[in-house]
PDB file of C-alpha atoms in Angstrom:
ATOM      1  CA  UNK K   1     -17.670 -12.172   8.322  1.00 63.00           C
ATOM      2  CA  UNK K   2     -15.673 -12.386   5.533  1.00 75.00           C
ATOM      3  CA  UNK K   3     -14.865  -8.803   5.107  1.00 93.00           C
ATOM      4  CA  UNK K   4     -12.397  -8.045   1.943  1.00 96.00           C
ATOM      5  CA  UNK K   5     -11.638 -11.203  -0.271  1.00 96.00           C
ATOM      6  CA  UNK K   6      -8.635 -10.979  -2.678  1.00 97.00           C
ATOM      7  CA  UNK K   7      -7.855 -13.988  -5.256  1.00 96.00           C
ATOM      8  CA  UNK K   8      -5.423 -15.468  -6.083  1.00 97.00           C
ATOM      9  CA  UNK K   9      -3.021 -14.998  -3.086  1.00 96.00           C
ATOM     10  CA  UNK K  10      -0.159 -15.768  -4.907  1.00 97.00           C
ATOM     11  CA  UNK K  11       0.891 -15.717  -8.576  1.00 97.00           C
ATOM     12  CA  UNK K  12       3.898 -15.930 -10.711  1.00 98.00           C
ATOM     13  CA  UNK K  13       3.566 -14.738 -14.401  1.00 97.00           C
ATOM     14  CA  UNK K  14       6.391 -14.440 -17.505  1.00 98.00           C
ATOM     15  CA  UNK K  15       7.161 -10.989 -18.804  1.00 98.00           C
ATOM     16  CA  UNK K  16       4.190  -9.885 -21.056  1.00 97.00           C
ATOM     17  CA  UNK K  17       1.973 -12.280 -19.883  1.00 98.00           C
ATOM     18  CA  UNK K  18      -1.455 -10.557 -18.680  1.00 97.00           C
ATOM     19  CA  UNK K  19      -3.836 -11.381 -15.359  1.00 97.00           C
ATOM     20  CA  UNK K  20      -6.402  -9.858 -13.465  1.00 98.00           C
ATOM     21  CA  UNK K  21      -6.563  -9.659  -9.634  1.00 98.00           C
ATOM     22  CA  UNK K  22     -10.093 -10.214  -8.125  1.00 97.00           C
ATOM     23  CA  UNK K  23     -11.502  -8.197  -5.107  1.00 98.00           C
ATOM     24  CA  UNK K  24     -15.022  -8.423  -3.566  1.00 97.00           C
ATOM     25  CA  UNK K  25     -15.773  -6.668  -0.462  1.00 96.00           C
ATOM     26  CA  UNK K  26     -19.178  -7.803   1.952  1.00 95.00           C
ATOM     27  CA  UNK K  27     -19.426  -4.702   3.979  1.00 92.00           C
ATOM     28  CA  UNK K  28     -21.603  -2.134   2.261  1.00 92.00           C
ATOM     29  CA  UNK K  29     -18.735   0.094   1.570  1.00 92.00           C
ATOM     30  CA  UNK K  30     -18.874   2.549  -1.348  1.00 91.00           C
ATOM     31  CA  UNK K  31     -15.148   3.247  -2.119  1.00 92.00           C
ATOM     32  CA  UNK K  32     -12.514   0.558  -3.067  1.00 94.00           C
ATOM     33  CA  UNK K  33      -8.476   0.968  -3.518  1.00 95.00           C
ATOM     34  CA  UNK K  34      -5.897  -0.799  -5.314  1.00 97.00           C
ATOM     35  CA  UNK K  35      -2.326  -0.757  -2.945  1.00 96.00           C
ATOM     36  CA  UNK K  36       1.010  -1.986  -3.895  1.00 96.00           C
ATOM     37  CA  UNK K  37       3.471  -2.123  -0.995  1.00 95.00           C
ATOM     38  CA  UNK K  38       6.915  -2.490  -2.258  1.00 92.00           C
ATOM     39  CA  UNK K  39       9.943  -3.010   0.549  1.00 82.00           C
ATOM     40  CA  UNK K  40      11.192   0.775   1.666  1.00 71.00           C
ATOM     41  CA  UNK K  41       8.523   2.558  -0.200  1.00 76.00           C
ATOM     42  CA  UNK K  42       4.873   1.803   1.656  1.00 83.00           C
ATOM     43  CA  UNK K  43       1.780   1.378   0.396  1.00 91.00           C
ATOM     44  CA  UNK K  44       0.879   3.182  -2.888  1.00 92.00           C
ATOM     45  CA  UNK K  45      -2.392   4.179  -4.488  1.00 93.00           C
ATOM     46  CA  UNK K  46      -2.866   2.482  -7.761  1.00 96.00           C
ATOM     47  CA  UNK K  47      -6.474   3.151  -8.387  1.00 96.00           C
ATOM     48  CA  UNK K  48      -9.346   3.811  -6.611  1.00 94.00           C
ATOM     49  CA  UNK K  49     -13.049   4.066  -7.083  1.00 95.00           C
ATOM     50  CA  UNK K  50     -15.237   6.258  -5.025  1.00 91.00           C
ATOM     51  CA  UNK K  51     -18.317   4.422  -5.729  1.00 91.00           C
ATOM     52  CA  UNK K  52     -19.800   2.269  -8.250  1.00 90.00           C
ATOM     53  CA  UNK K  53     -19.034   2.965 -11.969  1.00 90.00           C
ATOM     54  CA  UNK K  54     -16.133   5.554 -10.951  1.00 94.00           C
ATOM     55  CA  UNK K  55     -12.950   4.818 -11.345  1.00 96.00           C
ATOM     56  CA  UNK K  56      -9.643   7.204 -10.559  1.00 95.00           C
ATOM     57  CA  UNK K  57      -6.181   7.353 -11.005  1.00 95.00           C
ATOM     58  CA  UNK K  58      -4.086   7.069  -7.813  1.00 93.00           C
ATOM     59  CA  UNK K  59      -0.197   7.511  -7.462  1.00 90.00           C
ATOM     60  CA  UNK K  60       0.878   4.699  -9.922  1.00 95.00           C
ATOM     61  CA  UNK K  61      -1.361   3.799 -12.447  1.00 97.00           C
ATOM     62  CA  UNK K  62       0.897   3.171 -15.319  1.00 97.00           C
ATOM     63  CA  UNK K  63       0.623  -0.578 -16.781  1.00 97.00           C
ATOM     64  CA  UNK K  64      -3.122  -1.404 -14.999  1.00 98.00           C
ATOM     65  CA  UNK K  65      -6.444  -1.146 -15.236  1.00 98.00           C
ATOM     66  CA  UNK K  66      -9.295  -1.265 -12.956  1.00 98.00           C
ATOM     67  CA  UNK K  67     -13.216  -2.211 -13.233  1.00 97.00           C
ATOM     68  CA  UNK K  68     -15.263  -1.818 -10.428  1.00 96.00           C
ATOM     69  CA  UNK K  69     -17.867  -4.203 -11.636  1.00 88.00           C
ATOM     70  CA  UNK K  70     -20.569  -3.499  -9.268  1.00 95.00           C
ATOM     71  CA  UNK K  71     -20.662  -2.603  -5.611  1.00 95.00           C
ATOM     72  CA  UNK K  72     -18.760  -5.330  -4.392  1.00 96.00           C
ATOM     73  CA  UNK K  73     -15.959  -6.094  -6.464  1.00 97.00           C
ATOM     74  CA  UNK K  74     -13.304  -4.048  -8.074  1.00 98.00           C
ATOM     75  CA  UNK K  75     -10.679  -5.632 -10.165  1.00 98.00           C
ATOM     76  CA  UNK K  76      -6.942  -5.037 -11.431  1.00 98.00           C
ATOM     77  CA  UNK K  77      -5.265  -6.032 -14.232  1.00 98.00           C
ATOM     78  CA  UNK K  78      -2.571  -6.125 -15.710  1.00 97.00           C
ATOM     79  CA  UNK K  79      -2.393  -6.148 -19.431  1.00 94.00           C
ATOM     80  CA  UNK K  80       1.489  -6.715 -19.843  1.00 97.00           C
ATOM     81  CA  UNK K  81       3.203  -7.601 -16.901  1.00 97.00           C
ATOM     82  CA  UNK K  82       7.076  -6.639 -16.128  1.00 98.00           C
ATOM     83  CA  UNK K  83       9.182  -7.130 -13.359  1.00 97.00           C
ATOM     84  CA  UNK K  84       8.501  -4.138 -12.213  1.00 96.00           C
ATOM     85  CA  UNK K  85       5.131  -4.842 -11.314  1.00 97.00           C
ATOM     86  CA  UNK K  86       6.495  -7.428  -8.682  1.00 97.00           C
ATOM     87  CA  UNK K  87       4.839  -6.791  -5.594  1.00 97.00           C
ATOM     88  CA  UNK K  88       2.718  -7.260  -3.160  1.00 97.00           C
ATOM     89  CA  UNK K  89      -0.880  -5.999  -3.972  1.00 98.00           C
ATOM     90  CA  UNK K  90      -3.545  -5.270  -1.484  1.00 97.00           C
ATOM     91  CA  UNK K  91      -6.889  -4.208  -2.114  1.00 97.00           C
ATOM     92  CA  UNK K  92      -9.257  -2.118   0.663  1.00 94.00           C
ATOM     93  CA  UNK K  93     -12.382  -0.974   1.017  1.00 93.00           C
ATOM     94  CA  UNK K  94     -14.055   2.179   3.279  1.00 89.00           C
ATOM     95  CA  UNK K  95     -16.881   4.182   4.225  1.00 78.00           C
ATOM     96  CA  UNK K  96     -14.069   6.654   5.426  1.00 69.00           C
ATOM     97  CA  UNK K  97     -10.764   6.830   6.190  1.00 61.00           C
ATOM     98  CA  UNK K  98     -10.684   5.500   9.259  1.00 62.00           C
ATOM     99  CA  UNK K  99     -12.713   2.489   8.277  1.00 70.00           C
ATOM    100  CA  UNK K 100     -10.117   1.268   5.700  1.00 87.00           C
ATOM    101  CA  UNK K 101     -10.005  -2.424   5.355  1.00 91.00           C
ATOM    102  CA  UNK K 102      -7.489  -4.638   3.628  1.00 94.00           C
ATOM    103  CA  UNK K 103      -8.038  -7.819   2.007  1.00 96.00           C
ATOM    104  CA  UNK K 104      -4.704 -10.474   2.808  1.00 96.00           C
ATOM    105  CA  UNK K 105      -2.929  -9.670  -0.047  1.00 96.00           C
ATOM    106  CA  UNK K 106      -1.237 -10.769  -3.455  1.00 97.00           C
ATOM    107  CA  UNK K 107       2.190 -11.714  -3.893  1.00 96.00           C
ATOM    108  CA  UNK K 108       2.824 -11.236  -7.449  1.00 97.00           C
ATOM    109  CA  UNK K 109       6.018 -11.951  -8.813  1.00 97.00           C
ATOM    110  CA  UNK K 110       7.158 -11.242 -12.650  1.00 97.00           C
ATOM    111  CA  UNK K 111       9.803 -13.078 -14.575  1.00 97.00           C
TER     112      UNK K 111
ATOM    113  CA  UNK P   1      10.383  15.091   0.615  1.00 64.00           C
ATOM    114  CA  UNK P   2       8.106  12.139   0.965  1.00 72.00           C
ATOM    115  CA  UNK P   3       4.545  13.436   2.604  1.00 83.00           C
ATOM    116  CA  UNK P   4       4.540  11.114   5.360  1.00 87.00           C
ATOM    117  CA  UNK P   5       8.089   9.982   6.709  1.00 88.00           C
ATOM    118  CA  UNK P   6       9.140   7.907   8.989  1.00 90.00           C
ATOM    119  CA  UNK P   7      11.985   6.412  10.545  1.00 87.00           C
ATOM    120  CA  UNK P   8      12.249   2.701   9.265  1.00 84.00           C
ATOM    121  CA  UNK P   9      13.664   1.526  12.593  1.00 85.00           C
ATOM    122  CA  UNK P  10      13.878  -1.158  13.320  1.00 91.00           C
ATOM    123  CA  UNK P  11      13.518  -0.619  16.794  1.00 94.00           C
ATOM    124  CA  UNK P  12      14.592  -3.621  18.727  1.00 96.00           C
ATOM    125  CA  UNK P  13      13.361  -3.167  22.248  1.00 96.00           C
ATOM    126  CA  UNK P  14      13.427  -5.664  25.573  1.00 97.00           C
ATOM    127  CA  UNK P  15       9.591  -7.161  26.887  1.00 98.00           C
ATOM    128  CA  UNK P  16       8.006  -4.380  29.090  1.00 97.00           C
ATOM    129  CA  UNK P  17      10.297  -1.157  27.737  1.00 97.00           C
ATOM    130  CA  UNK P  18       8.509   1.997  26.631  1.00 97.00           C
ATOM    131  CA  UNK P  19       8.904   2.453  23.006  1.00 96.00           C
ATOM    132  CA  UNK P  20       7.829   5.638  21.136  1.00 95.00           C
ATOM    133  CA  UNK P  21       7.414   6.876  16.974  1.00 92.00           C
ATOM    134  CA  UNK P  22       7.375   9.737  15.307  1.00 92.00           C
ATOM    135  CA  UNK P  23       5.573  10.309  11.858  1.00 93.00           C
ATOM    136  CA  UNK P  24       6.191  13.819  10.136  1.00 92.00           C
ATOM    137  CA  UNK P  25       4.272  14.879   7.773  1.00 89.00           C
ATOM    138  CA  UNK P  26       4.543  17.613   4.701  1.00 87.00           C
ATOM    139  CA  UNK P  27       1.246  18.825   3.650  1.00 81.00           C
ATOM    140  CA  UNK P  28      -0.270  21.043   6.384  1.00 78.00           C
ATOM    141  CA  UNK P  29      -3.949  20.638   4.971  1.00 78.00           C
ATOM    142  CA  UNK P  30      -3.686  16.887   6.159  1.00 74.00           C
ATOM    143  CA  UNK P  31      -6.931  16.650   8.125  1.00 77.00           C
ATOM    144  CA  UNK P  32      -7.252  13.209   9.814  1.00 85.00           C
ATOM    145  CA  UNK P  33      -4.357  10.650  11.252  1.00 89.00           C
ATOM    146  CA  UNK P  34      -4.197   7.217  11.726  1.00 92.00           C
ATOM    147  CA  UNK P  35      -1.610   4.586  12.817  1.00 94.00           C
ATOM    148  CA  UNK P  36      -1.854   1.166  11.562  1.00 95.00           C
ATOM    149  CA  UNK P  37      -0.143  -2.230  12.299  1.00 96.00           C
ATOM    150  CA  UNK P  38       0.600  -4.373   9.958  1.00 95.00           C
ATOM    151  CA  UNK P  39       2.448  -7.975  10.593  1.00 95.00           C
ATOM    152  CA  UNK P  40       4.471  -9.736   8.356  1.00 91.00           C
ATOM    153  CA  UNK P  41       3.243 -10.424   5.439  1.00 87.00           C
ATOM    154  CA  UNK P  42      -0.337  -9.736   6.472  1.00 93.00           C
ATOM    155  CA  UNK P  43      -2.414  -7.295   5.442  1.00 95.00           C
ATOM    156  CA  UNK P  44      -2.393  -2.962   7.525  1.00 95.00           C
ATOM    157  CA  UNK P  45      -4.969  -3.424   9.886  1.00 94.00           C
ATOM    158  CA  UNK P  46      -6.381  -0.157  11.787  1.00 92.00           C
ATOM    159  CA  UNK P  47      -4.848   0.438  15.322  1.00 94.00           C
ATOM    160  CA  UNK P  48      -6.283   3.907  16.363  1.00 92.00           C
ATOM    161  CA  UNK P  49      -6.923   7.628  15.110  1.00 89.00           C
ATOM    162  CA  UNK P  50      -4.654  10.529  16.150  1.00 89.00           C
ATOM    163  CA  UNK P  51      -6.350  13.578  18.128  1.00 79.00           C
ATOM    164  CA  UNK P  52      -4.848  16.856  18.688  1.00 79.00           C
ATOM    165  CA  UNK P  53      -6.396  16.226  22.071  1.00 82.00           C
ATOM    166  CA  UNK P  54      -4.212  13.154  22.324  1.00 84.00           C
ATOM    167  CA  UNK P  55      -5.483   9.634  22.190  1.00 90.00           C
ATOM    168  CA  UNK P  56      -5.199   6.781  24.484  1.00 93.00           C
ATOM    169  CA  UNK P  57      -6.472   3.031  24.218  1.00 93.00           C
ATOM    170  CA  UNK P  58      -4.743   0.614  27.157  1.00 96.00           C
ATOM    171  CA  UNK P  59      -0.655   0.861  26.640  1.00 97.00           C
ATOM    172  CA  UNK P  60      -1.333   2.515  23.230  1.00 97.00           C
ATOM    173  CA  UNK P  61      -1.401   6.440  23.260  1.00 96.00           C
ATOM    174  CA  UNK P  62      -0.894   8.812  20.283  1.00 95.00           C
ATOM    175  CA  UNK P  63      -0.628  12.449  19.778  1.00 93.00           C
ATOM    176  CA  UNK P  64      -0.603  14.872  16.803  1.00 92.00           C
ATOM    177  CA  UNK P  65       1.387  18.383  16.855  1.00 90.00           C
ATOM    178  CA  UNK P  66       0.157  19.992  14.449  1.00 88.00           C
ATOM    179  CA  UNK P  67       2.075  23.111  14.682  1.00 89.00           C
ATOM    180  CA  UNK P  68       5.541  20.903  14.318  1.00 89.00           C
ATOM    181  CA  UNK P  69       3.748  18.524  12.039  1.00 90.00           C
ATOM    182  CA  UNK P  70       4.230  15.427  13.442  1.00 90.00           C
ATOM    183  CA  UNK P  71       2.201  12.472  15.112  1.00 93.00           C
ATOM    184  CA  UNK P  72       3.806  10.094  17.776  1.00 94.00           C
ATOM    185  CA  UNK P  73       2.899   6.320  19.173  1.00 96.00           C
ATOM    186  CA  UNK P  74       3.896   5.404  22.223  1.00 97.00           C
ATOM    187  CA  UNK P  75       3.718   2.411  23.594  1.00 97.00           C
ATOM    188  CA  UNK P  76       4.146   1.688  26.941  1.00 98.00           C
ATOM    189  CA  UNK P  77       5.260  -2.054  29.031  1.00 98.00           C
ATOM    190  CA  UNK P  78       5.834  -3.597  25.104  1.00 98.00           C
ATOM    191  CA  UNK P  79       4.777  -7.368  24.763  1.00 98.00           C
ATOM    192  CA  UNK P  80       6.215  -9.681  22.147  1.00 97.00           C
ATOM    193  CA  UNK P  81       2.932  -9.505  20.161  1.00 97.00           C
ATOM    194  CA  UNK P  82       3.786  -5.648  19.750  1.00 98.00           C
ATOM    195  CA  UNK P  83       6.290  -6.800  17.024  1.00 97.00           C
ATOM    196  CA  UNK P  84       4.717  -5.714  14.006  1.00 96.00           C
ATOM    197  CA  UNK P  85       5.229  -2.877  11.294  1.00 95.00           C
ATOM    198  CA  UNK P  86       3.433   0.275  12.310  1.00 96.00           C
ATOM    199  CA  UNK P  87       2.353   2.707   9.467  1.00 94.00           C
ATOM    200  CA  UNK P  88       1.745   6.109   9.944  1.00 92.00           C
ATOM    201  CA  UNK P  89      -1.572   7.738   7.938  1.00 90.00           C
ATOM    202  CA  UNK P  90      -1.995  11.343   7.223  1.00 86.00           C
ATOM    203  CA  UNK P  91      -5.270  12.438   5.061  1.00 82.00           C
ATOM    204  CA  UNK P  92      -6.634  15.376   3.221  1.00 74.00           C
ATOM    205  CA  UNK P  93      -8.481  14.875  -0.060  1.00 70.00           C
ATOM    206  CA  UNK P  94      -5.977  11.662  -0.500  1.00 75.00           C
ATOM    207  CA  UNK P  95      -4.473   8.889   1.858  1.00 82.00           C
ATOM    208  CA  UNK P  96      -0.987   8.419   2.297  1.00 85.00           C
ATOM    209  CA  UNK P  97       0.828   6.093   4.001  1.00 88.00           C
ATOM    210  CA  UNK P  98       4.249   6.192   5.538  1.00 89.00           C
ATOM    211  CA  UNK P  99       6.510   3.569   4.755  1.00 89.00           C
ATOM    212  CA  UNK P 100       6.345   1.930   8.041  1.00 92.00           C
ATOM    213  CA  UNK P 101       8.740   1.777  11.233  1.00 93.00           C
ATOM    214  CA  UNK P 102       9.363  -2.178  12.170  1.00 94.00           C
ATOM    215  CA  UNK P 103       9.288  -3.055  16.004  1.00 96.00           C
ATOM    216  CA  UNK P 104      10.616  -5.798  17.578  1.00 96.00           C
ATOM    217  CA  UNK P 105      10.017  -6.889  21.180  1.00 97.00           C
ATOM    218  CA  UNK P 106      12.652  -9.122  22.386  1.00 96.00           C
ATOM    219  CA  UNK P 107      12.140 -11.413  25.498  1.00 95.00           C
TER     220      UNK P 107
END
Protein backbone atom coordinates (compact mmCIF):
# COMPACT_ATOMS: atom_id res chain seq x y z
CA UNK A 1 0.00 0.00 0.00
CA UNK A 2 2.50 2.17 -0.92
CA UNK A 3 0.43 5.02 -2.05
CA UNK A 4 2.62 8.22 -3.33
CA UNK A 5 6.49 7.56 -3.47
CA UNK A 6 8.79 10.64 -3.69
CA UNK A 7 12.78 10.17 -4.14
CA UNK A 8 15.19 11.37 -2.90
CA UNK A 9 13.90 12.62 0.53
CA UNK A 10 16.53 14.84 1.02
CA UNK A 11 19.04 16.70 -1.18
CA UNK A 12 21.50 19.45 -1.04
CA UNK A 13 22.71 20.94 -4.43
CA UNK A 14 25.31 24.13 -5.30
CA UNK A 15 23.84 27.12 -7.07
CA UNK A 16 23.35 26.16 -10.80
CA UNK A 17 23.63 22.74 -10.31
CA UNK A 18 20.47 20.83 -11.91
CA UNK A 19 18.27 17.60 -10.44
CA UNK A 20 15.15 16.03 -10.97
CA UNK A 21 12.68 14.94 -8.25
CA UNK A 22 10.97 11.52 -8.87
CA UNK A 23 7.22 10.80 -8.09
CA UNK A 24 5.25 7.57 -8.81
CA UNK A 25 1.87 7.16 -7.50
CA UNK A 26 0.08 3.24 -7.17
CA UNK A 27 -3.46 4.31 -6.87
CA UNK A 28 -5.06 4.67 -10.28
CA UNK A 29 -5.27 8.35 -9.99
CA UNK A 30 -5.37 10.52 -13.12
CA UNK A 31 -4.13 13.96 -11.88
CA UNK A 32 -0.70 14.63 -10.19
CA UNK A 33 0.67 18.05 -8.43
CA UNK A 34 3.91 19.46 -7.73
CA UNK A 35 3.71 21.52 -3.97
CA UNK A 36 6.32 23.58 -2.40
CA UNK A 37 5.55 24.54 1.20
CA UNK A 38 7.76 27.29 2.29
CA UNK A 39 7.53 28.48 6.27
CA UNK A 40 4.55 31.34 6.48
CA UNK A 41 3.43 30.90 2.96
CA UNK A 42 1.62 27.18 2.60
CA UNK A 43 1.60 24.94 0.08
CA UNK A 44 1.93 26.25 -3.53
CA UNK A 45 1.02 24.82 -6.91
CA UNK A 46 4.03 24.38 -9.04
CA UNK A 47 2.67 22.23 -11.75
CA UNK A 48 0.14 19.95 -12.24
CA UNK A 49 -1.05 17.43 -14.74
CA UNK A 50 -4.62 16.49 -15.18
CA UNK A 51 -3.94 13.28 -16.77
CA UNK A 52 -1.39 11.60 -18.74
CA UNK A 53 0.58 13.64 -21.36
CA UNK A 54 -0.90 17.07 -19.89
CA UNK A 55 0.97 19.15 -18.16
CA UNK A 56 -0.09 22.84 -16.57
CA UNK A 57 1.27 25.67 -15.04
CA UNK A 58 0.31 26.19 -11.37
CA UNK A 59 1.12 29.29 -9.10
CA UNK A 60 5.00 29.13 -9.37
CA UNK A 61 6.38 27.62 -12.20
CA UNK A 62 9.32 29.77 -12.89
CA UNK A 63 12.82 27.76 -12.83
CA UNK A 64 11.06 23.94 -13.27
CA UNK A 65 9.86 21.64 -15.39
CA UNK A 66 7.61 18.78 -15.21
CA UNK A 67 7.10 15.33 -17.27
CA UNK A 68 4.44 13.23 -16.43
CA UNK A 69 5.99 10.19 -17.95
CA UNK A 70 3.14 7.89 -17.91
CA UNK A 71 0.28 7.32 -15.52
CA UNK A 72 2.20 6.80 -12.59
CA UNK A 73 4.95 9.05 -12.33
CA UNK A 74 5.34 12.72 -12.78
CA UNK A 75 8.64 14.36 -12.35
CA UNK A 76 10.26 17.89 -11.43
CA UNK A 77 13.22 19.36 -12.26
CA UNK A 78 15.10 21.76 -11.85
CA UNK A 79 17.39 22.93 -14.55
CA UNK A 80 19.39 25.65 -12.50
CA UNK A 81 18.88 25.59 -9.02
CA UNK A 82 19.07 28.87 -6.62
CA UNK A 83 18.51 29.39 -3.19
CA UNK A 84 15.42 30.32 -3.76
CA UNK A 85 14.23 27.10 -4.70
CA UNK A 86 15.02 25.86 -1.06
CA UNK A 87 12.15 24.12 0.13
CA UNK A 88 10.31 21.55 0.95
CA UNK A 89 8.63 19.81 -2.11
CA UNK A 90 5.70 17.52 -1.97
CA UNK A 91 4.14 15.80 -4.67
CA UNK A 92 0.16 14.46 -4.63
CA UNK A 93 -1.97 12.67 -6.50
CA UNK A 94 -6.18 12.63 -6.83
CA UNK A 95 -9.17 11.42 -8.39
CA UNK A 96 -10.71 14.66 -6.79
CA UNK A 97 -10.14 17.05 -4.44
CA UNK A 98 -10.97 15.46 -1.61
CA UNK A 99 -8.91 12.42 -2.43
CA UNK A 100 -5.59 14.39 -2.50
CA UNK A 101 -2.66 12.39 -1.40
CA UNK A 102 0.84 13.47 -0.53
CA UNK A 103 3.92 11.63 -0.94
CA UNK A 104 6.53 12.36 2.45
CA UNK A 105 8.26 14.98 1.00
CA UNK A 106 11.66 16.57 -0.24
CA UNK A 107 13.80 18.73 1.67
CA UNK A 108 15.78 20.49 -0.83
CA UNK A 109 18.22 22.87 0.17
CA UNK A 110 20.37 25.23 -2.34
CA UNK A 111 23.77 26.69 -1.68
CA UNK B 1 -5.51 39.49 0.21
CA UNK B 2 -4.36 35.92 0.24
CA UNK B 3 -7.51 33.53 -0.95
CA UNK B 4 -7.46 31.38 1.94
CA UNK B 5 -6.21 33.02 5.32
CA UNK B 6 -5.69 31.94 8.35
CA UNK B 7 -4.54 32.77 11.63
CA UNK B 8 -1.00 31.14 12.11
CA UNK B 9 -1.63 30.57 15.82
CA UNK B 10 -0.04 28.94 17.43
CA UNK B 11 -2.62 28.01 19.66
CA UNK B 12 -1.21 26.50 22.77
CA UNK B 13 -4.06 24.85 24.58
CA UNK B 14 -4.19 22.48 28.00
CA UNK B 15 -5.21 18.33 27.38
CA UNK B 16 -9.09 18.15 27.19
CA UNK B 17 -9.84 22.17 26.31
CA UNK B 18 -12.09 23.00 23.37
CA UNK B 19 -10.13 24.59 20.70
CA UNK B 20 -11.71 26.18 17.58
CA UNK B 21 -10.28 27.77 13.77
CA UNK B 22 -11.38 29.91 11.49
CA UNK B 23 -10.38 29.85 7.69
CA UNK B 24 -11.69 32.88 5.50
CA UNK B 25 -11.72 32.72 2.28
CA UNK B 26 -11.79 35.41 -0.84
CA UNK B 27 -13.19 33.93 -3.89
CA UNK B 28 -16.95 33.32 -3.45
CA UNK B 29 -17.09 30.70 -6.42
CA UNK B 30 -14.98 28.35 -4.06
CA UNK B 31 -17.10 25.20 -4.30
CA UNK B 32 -15.71 22.45 -1.99
CA UNK B 33 -13.71 22.72 1.60
CA UNK B 34 -11.44 20.68 3.25
CA UNK B 35 -9.28 20.77 6.43
CA UNK B 36 -6.13 18.92 6.55
CA UNK B 37 -3.51 18.00 9.25
CA UNK B 38 -0.31 17.96 8.65
CA UNK B 39 2.57 17.05 11.42
CA UNK B 40 5.88 18.16 11.47
CA UNK B 41 7.69 17.65 8.83
CA UNK B 42 5.33 15.06 7.38
CA UNK B 43 3.45 15.23 4.59
CA UNK B 44 -0.92 17.21 4.66
CA UNK B 45 -2.88 14.33 5.17
CA UNK B 46 -6.87 14.65 4.67
CA UNK B 47 -8.87 15.17 7.97
CA UNK B 48 -12.51 15.84 6.75
CA UNK B 49 -14.69 17.91 4.14
CA UNK B 50 -16.63 21.04 5.17
CA UNK B 51 -20.60 21.01 4.64
CA UNK B 52 -22.80 23.92 4.75
CA UNK B 53 -24.88 21.42 6.66
CA UNK B 54 -22.05 21.19 9.14
CA UNK B 55 -19.85 18.19 9.57
CA UNK B 56 -19.04 16.07 12.46
CA UNK B 57 -16.60 12.96 12.87
CA UNK B 58 -15.99 12.01 16.89
CA UNK B 59 -14.44 15.40 18.69
CA UNK B 60 -13.86 16.82 15.16
CA UNK B 61 -16.75 19.08 13.77
CA UNK B 62 -16.53 21.71 10.97
CA UNK B 63 -18.78 24.20 9.46
CA UNK B 64 -18.77 26.49 6.38
CA UNK B 65 -20.66 30.05 6.30
CA UNK B 66 -20.82 30.75 3.24
CA UNK B 67 -22.56 33.98 3.38
CA UNK B 68 -19.54 35.40 5.81
CA UNK B 69 -17.08 33.28 3.93
CA UNK B 70 -15.50 31.42 6.34
CA UNK B 71 -15.05 27.67 7.51
CA UNK B 72 -14.35 26.72 11.24
CA UNK B 73 -12.75 23.41 13.12
CA UNK B 74 -13.55 22.77 16.29
CA UNK B 75 -12.25 20.48 18.28
CA UNK B 76 -13.56 19.43 21.29
CA UNK B 77 -11.70 17.47 24.80
CA UNK B 78 -8.05 18.10 22.70
CA UNK B 79 -5.47 15.17 23.18
CA UNK B 80 -1.74 15.63 22.82
CA UNK B 81 -1.83 13.81 19.43
CA UNK B 82 -4.09 16.85 18.25
CA UNK B 83 -0.77 18.83 17.99
CA UNK B 84 -0.31 19.13 14.46
CA UNK B 85 -0.58 21.96 11.70
CA UNK B 86 -4.10 22.18 10.36
CA UNK B 87 -4.55 23.60 6.77
CA UNK B 88 -7.52 25.02 5.59
CA UNK B 89 -8.66 24.04 1.67
CA UNK B 90 -11.00 26.05 -0.37
CA UNK B 91 -11.64 24.83 -4.20
CA UNK B 92 -13.16 26.06 -7.38
CA UNK B 93 -11.49 25.29 -10.70
CA UNK B 94 -8.03 25.41 -8.52
CA UNK B 95 -6.89 24.24 -4.93
CA UNK B 96 -5.60 26.48 -2.50
CA UNK B 97 -4.29 25.99 0.61
CA UNK B 98 -4.09 28.20 3.64
CA UNK B 99 -0.94 28.58 5.22
CA UNK B 100 -1.76 26.56 8.18
CA UNK B 101 -2.71 27.38 11.97
CA UNK B 102 -0.18 25.25 14.41
CA UNK B 103 -1.84 23.60 17.57
CA UNK B 104 -0.32 22.54 20.46
CA UNK B 105 -1.88 20.42 23.22
CA UNK B 106 -0.06 20.75 26.38
CA UNK B 107 -0.42 18.14 29.24
Amino acid sequence: NAGVTQTPKFQVLKTGQSMTLQCAQDMNHNSMYWYRQDPGMGLRLIYYSASEGTTDKGEVPNGYNVSRLNKREFSLRLESAAPSQTSVYFCASSLRVAGYTFGSGTRLTVV
Amino acid sequence: RKEVEQDPGPFNVPEGATVAFNCTYSNSASQSFFWYRQDCRKEPKLLMSVYSSGNEDGRFTAQLNRASQYISLLIRDSKLSDSATYLCVGSYDKVIFGPGTSLSVIP
